[in-house]
Tab-separated table of N, CA, C and O in Angstrom:
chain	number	residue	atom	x	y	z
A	287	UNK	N	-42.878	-9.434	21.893
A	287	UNK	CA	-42.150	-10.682	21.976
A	287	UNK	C	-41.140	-10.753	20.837
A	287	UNK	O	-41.632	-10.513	19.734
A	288	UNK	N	-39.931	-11.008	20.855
A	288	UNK	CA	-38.729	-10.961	19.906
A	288	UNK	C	-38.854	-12.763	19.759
A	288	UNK	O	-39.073	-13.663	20.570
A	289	UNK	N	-38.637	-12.721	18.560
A	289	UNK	CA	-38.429	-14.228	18.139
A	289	UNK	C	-37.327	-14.405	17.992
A	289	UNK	O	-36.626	-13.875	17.131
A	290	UNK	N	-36.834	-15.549	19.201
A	290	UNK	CA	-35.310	-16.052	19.067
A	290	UNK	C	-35.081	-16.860	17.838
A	290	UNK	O	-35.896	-16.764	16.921
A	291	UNK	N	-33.868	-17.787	17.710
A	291	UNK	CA	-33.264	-18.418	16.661
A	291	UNK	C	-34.264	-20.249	16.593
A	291	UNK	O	-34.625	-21.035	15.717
A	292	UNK	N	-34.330	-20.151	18.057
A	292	UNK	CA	-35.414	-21.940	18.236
A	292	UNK	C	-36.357	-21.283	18.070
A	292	UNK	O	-37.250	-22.058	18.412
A	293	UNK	N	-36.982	-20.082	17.687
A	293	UNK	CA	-38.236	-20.210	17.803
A	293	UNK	C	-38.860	-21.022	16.781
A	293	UNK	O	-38.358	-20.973	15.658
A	294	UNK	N	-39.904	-21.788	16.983
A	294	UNK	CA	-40.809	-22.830	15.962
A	294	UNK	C	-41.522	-22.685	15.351
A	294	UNK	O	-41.540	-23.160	14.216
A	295	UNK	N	-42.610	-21.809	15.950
A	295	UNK	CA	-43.755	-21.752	15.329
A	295	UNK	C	-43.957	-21.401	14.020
A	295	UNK	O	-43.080	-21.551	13.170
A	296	UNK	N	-45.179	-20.886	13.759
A	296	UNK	CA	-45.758	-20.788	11.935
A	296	UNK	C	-45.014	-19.658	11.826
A	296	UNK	O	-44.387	-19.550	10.772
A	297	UNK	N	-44.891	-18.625	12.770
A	297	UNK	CA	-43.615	-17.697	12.383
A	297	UNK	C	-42.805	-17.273	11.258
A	297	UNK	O	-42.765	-16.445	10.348
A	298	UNK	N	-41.917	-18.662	11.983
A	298	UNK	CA	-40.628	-19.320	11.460
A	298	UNK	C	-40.869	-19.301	9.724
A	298	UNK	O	-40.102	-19.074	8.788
A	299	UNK	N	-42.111	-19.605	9.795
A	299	UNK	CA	-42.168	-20.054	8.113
A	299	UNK	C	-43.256	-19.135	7.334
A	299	UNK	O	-43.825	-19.342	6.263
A	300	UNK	N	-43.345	-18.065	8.228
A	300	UNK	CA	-44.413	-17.148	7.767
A	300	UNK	C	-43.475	-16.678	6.079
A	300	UNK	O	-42.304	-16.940	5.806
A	301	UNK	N	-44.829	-15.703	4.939
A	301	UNK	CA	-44.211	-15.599	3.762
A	301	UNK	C	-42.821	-14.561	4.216
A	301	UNK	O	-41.690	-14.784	3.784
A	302	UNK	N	-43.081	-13.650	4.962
A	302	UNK	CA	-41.357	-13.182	5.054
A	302	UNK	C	-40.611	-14.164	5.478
A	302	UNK	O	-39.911	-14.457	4.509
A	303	UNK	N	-40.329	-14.889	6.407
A	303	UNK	CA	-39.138	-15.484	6.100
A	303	UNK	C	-38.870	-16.640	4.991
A	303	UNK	O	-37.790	-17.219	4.868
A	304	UNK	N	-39.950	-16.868	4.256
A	304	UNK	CA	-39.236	-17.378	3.085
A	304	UNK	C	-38.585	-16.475	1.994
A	304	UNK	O	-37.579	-16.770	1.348
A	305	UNK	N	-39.379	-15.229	1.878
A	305	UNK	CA	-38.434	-14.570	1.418
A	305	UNK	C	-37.150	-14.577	1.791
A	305	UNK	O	-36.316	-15.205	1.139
A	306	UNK	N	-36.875	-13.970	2.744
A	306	UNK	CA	-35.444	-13.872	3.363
A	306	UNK	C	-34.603	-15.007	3.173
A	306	UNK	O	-33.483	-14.752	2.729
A	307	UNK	N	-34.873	-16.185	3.400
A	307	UNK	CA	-34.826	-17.860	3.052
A	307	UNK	C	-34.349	-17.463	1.126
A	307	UNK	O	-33.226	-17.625	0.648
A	308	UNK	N	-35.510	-16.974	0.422
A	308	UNK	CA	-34.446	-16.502	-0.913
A	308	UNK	C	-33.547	-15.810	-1.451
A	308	UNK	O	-32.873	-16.043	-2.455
A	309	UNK	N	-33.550	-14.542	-0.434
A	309	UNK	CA	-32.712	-13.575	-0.616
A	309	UNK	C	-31.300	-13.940	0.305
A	309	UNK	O	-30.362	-13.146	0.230
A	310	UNK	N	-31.213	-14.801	0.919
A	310	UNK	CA	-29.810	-15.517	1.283
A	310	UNK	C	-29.243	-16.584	-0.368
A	310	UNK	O	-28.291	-16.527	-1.147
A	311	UNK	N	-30.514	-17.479	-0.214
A	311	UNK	CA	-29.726	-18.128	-1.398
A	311	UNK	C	-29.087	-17.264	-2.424
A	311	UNK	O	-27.916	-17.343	-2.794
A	312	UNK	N	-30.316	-16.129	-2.991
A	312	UNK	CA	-29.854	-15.350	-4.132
A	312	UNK	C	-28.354	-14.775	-4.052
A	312	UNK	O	-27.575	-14.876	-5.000
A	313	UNK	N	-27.940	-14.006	-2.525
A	313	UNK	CA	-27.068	-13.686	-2.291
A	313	UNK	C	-25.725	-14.480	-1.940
A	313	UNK	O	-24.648	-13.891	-1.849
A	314	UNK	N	-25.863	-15.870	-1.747
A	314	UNK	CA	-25.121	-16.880	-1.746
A	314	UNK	C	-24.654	-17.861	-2.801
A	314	UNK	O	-23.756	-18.702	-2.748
A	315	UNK	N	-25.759	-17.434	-4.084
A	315	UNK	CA	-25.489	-17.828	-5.139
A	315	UNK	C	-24.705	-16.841	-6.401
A	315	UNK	O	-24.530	-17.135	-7.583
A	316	UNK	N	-24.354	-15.684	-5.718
A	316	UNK	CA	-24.053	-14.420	-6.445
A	316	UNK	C	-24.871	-13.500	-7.578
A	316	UNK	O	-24.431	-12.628	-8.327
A	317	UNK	N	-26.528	-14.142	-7.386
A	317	UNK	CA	-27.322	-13.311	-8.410
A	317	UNK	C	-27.415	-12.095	-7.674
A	317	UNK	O	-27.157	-11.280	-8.559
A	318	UNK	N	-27.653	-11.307	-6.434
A	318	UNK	CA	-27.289	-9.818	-5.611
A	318	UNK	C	-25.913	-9.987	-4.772
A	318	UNK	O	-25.411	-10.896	-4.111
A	319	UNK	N	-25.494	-8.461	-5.176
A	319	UNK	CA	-24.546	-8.496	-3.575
A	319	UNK	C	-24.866	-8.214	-2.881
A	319	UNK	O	-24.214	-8.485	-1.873
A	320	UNK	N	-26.189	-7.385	-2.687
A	320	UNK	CA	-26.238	-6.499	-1.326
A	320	UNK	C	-27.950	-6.944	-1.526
A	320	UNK	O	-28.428	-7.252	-2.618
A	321	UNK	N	-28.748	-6.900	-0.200
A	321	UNK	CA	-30.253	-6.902	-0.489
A	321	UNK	C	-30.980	-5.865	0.970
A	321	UNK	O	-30.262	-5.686	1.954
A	322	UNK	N	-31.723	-5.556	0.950
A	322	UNK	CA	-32.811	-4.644	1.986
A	322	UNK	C	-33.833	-5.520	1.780
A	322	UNK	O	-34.622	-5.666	0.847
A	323	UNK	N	-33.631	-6.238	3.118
A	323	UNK	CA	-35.396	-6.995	3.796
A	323	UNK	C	-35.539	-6.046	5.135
A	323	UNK	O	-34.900	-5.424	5.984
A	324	UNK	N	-36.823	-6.392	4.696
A	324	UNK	CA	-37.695	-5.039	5.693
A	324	UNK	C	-38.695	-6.113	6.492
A	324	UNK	O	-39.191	-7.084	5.920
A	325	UNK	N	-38.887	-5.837	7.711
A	325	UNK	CA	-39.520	-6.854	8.418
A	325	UNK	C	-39.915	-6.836	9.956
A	325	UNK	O	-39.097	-6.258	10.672
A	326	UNK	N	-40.947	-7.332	10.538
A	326	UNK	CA	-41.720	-6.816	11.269
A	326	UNK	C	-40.315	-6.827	13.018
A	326	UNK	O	-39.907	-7.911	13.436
A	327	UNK	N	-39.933	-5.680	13.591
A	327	UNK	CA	-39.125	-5.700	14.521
A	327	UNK	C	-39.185	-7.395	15.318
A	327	UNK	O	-38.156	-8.034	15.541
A	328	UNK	N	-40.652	-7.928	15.673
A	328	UNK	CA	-39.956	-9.088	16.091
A	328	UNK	C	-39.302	-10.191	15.626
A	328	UNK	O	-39.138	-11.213	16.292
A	329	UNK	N	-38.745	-9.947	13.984
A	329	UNK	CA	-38.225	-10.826	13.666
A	329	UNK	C	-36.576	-10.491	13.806
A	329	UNK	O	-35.716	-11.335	13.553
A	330	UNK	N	-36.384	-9.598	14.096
A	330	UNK	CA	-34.430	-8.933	14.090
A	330	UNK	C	-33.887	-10.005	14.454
A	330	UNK	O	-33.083	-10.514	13.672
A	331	UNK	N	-34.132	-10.590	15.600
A	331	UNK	CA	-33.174	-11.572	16.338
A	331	UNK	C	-32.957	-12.665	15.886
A	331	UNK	O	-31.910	-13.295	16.032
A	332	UNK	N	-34.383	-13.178	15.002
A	332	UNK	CA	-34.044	-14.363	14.329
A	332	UNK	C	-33.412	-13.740	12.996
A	332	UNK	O	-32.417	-14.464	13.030
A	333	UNK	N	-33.215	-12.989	11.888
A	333	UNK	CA	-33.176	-12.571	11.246
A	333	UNK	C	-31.507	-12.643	11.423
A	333	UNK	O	-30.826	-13.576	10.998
A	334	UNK	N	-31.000	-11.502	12.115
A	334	UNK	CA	-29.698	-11.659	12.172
A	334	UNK	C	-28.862	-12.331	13.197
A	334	UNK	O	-27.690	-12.059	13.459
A	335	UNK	N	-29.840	-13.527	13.920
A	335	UNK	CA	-28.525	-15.011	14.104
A	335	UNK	C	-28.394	-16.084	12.849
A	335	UNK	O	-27.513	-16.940	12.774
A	336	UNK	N	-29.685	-15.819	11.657
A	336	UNK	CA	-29.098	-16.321	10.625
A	336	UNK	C	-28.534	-15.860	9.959
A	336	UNK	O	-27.906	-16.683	9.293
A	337	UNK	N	-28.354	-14.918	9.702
A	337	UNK	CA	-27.371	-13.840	9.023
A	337	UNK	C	-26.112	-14.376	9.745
A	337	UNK	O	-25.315	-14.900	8.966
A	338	UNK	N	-25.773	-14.371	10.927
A	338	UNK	CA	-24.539	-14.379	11.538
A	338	UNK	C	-24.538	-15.518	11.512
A	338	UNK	O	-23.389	-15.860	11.792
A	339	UNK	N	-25.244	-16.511	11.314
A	339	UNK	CA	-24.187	-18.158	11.507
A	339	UNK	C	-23.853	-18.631	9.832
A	339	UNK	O	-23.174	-19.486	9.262
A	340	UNK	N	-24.882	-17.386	9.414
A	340	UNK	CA	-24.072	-18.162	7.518
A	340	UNK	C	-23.017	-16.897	7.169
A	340	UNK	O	-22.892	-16.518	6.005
A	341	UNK	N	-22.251	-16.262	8.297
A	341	UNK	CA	-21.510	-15.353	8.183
A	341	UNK	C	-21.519	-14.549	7.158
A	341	UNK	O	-20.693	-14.333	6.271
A	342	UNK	N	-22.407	-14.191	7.355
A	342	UNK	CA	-22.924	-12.618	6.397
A	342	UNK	C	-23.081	-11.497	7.000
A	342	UNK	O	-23.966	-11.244	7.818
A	343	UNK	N	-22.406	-10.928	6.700
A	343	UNK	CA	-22.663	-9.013	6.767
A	343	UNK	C	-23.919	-8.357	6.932
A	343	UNK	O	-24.918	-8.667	6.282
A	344	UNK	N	-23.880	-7.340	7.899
A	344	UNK	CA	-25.502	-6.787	8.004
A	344	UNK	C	-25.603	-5.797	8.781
A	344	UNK	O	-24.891	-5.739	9.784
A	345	UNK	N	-26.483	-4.840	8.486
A	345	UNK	CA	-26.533	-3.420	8.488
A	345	UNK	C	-28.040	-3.263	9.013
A	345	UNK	O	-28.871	-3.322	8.107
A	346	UNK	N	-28.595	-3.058	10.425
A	346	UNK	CA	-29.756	-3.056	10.462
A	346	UNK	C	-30.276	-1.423	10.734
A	346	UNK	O	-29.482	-0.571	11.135
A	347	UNK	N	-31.309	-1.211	10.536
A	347	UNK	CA	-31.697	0.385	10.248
A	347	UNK	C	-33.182	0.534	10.986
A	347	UNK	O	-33.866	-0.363	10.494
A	348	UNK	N	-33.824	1.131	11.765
A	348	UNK	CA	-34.963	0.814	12.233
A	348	UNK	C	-35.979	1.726	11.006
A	348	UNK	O	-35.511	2.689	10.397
A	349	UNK	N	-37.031	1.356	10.850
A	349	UNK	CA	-37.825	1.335	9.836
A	349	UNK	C	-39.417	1.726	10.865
A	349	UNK	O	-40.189	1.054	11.548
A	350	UNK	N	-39.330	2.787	10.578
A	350	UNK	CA	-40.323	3.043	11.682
A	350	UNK	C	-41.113	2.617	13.298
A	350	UNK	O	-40.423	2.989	14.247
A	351	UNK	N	-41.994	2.143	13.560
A	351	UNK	CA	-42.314	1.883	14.790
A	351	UNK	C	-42.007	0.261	15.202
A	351	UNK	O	-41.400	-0.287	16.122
A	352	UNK	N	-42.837	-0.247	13.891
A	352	UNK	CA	-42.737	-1.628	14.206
A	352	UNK	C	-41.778	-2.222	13.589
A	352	UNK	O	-41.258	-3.177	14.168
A	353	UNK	N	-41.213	-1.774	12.074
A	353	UNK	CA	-40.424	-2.541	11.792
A	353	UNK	C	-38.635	-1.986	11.301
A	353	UNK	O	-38.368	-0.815	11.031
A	354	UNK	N	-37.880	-2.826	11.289
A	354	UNK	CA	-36.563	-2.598	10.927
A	354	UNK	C	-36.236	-3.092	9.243
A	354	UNK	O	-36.798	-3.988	8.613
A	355	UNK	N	-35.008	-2.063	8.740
A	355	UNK	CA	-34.469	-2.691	7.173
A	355	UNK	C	-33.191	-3.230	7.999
A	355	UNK	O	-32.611	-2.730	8.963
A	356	UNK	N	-32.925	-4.588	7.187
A	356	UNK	CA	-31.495	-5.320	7.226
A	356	UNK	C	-31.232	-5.384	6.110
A	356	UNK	O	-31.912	-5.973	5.270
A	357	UNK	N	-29.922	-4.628	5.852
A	357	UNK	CA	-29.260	-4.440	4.554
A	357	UNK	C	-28.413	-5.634	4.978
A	357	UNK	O	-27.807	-5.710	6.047
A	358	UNK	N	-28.448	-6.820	3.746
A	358	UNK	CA	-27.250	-7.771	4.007
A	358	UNK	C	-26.340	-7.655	2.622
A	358	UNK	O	-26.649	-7.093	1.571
A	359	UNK	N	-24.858	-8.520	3.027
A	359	UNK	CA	-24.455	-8.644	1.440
A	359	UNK	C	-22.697	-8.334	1.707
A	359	UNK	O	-22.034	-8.440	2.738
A	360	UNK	N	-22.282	-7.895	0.244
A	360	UNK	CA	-21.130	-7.305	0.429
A	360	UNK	C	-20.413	-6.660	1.578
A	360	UNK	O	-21.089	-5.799	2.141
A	361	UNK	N	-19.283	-6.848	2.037
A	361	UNK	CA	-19.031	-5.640	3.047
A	361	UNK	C	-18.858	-4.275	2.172
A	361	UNK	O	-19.102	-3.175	2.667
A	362	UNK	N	-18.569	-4.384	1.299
A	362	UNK	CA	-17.953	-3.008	0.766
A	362	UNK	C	-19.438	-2.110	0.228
A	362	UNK	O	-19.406	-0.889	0.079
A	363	UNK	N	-20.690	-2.937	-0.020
A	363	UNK	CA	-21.631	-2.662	0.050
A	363	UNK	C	-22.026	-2.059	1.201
A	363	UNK	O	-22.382	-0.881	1.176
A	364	UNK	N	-22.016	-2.831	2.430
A	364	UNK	CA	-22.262	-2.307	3.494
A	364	UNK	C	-21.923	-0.851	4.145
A	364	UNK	O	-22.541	0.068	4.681
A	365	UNK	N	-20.412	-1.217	3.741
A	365	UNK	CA	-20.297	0.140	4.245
A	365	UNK	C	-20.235	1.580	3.586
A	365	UNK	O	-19.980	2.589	4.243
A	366	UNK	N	-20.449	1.578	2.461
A	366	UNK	CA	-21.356	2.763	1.182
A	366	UNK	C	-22.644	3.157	2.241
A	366	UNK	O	-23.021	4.298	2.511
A	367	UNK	N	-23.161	1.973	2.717
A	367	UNK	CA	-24.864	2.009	3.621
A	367	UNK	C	-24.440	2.853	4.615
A	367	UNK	O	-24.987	3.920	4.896
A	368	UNK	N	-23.273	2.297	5.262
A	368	UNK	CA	-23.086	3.096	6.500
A	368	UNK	C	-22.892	4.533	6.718
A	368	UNK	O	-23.217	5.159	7.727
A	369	UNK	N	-22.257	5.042	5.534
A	369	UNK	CA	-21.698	6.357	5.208
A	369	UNK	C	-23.206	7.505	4.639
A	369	UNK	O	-23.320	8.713	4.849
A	370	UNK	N	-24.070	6.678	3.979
A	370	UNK	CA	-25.025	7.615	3.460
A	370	UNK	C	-26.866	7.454	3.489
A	370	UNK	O	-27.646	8.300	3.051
A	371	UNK	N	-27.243	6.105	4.144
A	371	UNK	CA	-28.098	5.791	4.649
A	371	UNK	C	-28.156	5.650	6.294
A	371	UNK	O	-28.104	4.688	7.059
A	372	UNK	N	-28.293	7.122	6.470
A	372	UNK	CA	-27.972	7.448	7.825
A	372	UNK	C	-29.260	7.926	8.573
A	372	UNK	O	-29.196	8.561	9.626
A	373	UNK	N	-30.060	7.691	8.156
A	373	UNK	CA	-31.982	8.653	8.206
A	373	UNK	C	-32.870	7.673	7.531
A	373	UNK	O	-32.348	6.871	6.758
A	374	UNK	N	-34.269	7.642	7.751
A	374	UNK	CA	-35.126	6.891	6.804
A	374	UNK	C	-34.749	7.128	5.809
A	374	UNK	O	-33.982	8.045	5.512
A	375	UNK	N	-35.382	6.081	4.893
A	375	UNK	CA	-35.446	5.832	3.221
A	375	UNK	C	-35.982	7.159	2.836
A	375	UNK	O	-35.184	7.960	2.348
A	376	UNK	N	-37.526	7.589	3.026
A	376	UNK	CA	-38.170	8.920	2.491
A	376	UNK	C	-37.862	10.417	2.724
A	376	UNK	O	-38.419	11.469	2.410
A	377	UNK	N	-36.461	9.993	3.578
A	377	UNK	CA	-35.343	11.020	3.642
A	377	UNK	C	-34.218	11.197	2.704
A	377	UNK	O	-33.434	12.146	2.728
A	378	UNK	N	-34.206	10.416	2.048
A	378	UNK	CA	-32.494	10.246	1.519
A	378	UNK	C	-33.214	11.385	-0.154
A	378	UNK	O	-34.241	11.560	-0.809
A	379	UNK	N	-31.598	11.892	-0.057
A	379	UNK	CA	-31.727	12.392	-1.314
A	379	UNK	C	-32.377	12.016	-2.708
A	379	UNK	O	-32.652	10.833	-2.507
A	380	UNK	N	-32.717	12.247	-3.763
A	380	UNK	CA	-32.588	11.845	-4.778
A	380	UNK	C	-31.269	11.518	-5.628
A	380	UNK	O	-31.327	10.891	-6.686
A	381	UNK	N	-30.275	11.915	-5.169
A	381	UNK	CA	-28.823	11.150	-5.664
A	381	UNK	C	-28.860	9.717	-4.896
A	381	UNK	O	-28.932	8.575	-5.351
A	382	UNK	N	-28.776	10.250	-3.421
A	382	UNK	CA	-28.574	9.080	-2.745
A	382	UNK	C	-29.553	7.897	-2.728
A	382	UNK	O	-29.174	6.822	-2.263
A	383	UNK	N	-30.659	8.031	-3.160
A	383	UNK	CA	-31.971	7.456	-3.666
A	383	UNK	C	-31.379	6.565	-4.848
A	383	UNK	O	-31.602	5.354	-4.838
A	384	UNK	N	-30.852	6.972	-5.561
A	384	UNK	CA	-30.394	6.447	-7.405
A	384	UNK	C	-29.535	5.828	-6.573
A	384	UNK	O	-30.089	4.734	-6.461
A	385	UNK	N	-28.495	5.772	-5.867
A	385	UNK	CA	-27.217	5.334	-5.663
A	385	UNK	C	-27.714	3.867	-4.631
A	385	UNK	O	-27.019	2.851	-4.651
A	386	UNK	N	-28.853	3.952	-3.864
A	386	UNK	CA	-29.444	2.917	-3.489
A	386	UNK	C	-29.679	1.711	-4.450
A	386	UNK	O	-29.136	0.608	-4.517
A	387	UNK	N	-30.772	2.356	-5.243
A	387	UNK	CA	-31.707	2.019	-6.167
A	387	UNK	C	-30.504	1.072	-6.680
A	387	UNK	O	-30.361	-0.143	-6.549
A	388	UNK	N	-29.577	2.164	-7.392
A	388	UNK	CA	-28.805	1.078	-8.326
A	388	UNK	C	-27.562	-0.418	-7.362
A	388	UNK	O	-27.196	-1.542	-7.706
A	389	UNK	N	-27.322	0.449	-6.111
A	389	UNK	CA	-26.482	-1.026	-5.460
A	389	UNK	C	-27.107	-1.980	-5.036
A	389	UNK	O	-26.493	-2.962	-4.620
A	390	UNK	N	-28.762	-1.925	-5.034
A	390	UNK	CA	-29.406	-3.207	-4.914
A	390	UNK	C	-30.324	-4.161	-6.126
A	390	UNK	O	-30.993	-5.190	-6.221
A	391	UNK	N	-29.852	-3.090	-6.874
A	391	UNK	CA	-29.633	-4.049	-8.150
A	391	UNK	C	-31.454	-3.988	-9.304
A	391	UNK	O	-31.980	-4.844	-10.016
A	392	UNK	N	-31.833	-2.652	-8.973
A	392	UNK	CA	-32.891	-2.441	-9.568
A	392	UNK	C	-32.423	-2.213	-10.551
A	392	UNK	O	-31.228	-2.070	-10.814
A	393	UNK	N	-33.965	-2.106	-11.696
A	393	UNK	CA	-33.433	-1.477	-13.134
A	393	UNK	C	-32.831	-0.671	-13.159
A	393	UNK	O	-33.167	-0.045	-12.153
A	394	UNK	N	-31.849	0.020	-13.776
A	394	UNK	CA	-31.035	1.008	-13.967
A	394	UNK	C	-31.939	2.423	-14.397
A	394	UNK	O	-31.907	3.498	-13.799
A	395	UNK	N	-32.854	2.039	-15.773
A	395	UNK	CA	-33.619	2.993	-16.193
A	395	UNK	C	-35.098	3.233	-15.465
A	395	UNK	O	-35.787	4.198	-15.795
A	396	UNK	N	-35.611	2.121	-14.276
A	396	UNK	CA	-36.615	2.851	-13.884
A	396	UNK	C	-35.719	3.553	-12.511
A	396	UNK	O	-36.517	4.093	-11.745
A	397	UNK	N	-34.356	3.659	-12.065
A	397	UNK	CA	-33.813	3.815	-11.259
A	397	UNK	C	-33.894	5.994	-12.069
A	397	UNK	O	-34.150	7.064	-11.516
A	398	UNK	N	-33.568	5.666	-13.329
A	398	UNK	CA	-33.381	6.932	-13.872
A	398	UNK	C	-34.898	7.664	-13.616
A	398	UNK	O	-35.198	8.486	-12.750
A	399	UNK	N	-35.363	7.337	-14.202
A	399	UNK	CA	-37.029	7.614	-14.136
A	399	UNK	C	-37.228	8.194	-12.714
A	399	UNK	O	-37.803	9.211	-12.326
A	400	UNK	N	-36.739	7.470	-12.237
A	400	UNK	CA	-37.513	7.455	-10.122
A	400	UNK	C	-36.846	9.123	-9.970
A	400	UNK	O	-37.446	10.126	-9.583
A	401	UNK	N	-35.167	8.978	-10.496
A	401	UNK	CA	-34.324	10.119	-10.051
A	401	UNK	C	-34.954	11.385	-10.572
A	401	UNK	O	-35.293	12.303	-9.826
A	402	UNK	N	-35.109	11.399	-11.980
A	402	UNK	CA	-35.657	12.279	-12.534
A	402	UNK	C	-36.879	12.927	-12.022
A	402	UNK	O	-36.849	14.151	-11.894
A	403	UNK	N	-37.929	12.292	-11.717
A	403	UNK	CA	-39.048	12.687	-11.293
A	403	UNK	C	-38.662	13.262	-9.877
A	403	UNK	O	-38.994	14.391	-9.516
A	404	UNK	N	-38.240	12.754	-9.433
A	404	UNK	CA	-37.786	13.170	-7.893
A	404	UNK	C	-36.781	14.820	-7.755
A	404	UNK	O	-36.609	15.729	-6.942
A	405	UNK	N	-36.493	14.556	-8.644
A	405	UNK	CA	-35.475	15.740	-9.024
A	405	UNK	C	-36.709	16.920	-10.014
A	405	UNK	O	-36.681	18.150	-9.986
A	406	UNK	N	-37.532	16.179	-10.679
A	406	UNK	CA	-38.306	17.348	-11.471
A	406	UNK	C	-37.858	18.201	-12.601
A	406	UNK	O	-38.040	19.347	-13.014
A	407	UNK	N	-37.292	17.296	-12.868
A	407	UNK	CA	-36.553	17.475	-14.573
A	407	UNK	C	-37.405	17.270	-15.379
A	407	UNK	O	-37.937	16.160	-15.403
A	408	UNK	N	-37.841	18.420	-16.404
A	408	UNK	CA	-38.857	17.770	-17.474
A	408	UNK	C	-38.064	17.502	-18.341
A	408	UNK	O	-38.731	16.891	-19.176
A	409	UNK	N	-36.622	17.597	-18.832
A	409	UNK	CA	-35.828	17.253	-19.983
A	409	UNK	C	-35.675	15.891	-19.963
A	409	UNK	O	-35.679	15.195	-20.978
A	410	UNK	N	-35.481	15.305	-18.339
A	410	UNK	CA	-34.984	13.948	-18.554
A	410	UNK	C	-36.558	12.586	-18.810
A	410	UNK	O	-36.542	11.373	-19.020
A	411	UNK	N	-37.420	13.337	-18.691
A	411	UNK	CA	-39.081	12.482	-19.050
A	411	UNK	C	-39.116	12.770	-20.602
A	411	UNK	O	-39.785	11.897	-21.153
A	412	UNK	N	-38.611	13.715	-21.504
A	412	UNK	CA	-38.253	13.844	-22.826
A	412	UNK	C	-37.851	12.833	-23.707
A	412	UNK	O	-38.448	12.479	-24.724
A	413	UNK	N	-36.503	12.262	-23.127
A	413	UNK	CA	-36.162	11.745	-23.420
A	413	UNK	C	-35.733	10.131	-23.254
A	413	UNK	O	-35.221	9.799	-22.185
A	414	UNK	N	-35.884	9.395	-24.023
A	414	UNK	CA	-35.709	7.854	-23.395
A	414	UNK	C	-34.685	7.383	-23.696
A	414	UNK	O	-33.927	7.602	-24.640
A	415	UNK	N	-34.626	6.202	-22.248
A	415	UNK	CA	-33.528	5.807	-21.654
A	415	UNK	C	-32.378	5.301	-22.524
A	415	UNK	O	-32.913	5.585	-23.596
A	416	UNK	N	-31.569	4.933	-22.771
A	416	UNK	CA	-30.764	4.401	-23.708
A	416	UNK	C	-29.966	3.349	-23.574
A	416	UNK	O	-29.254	2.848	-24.444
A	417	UNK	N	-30.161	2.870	-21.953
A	417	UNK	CA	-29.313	1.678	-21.481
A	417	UNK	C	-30.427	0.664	-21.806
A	417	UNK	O	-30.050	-0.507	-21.848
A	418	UNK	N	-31.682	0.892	-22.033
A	418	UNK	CA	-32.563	-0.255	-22.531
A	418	UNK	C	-32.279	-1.275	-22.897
A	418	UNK	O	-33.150	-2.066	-23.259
């Protein structure tokens, strides 16, 4: 069952969509430009007719069986997404991993950390971060 835009029920107000409910404000208030909510496939439809009536940008990605990522936000964000998040998440490179990491606005240095390990650098676990 896809949940339309009237749909009512406890749904509607389950804890994901209040998230999502924050990650619009956040993104409407300019604390992110870009965000990845991940969420159970029957919510897409409601998901992005609110996206589309508060005219926002959005990039949806299917996320395994049951559920889909909606990248919202920037267009110019968006379309970085379009060009290199082209495959699941536990596919993407470790560049393209960091280059995520950092346009949605994670720490920078556990963004380094993540890369490093992923990459298997023992020089860069040596040494600490410096954007601290």
């Amino acid at each position: 069952m896809q949940m339309t835009e009237r749909h009512t029920t406890s749904e509607a107000f389950s804890p994901a969509m209040r998230v999502l409910m924050n990650h619009i404000y956040e993104y409407k208030k300019g604390v992110r430009r870009m965000i990845l909510f991940t969420c159970n496939r029957r919510f897409e439809v409601f998901v992005t007719n609110r996206l589309g009536r508060q005219s926002i940008d959005y990039v949806v990605q299917q996320a395994g069986k049951d559920n889909v990522n909606i990248y919202f936000g920037r267009k110019e964000c968006l379309d970085a997404i379009r060009l290199f998040v082209t495959r699941p998440l536990n596919e993407l490179s470790p560049e393209e991993d960091f280059i995520l990491g950092a346009m949605l606005g994670y720490d920078i240095c556990a963004q380094c950390k993540r890369y490093c390990e992923r990459k298997d650098k023992v020089a860069c676990k040596r040494k600490p971060c410096k954007f601290a």
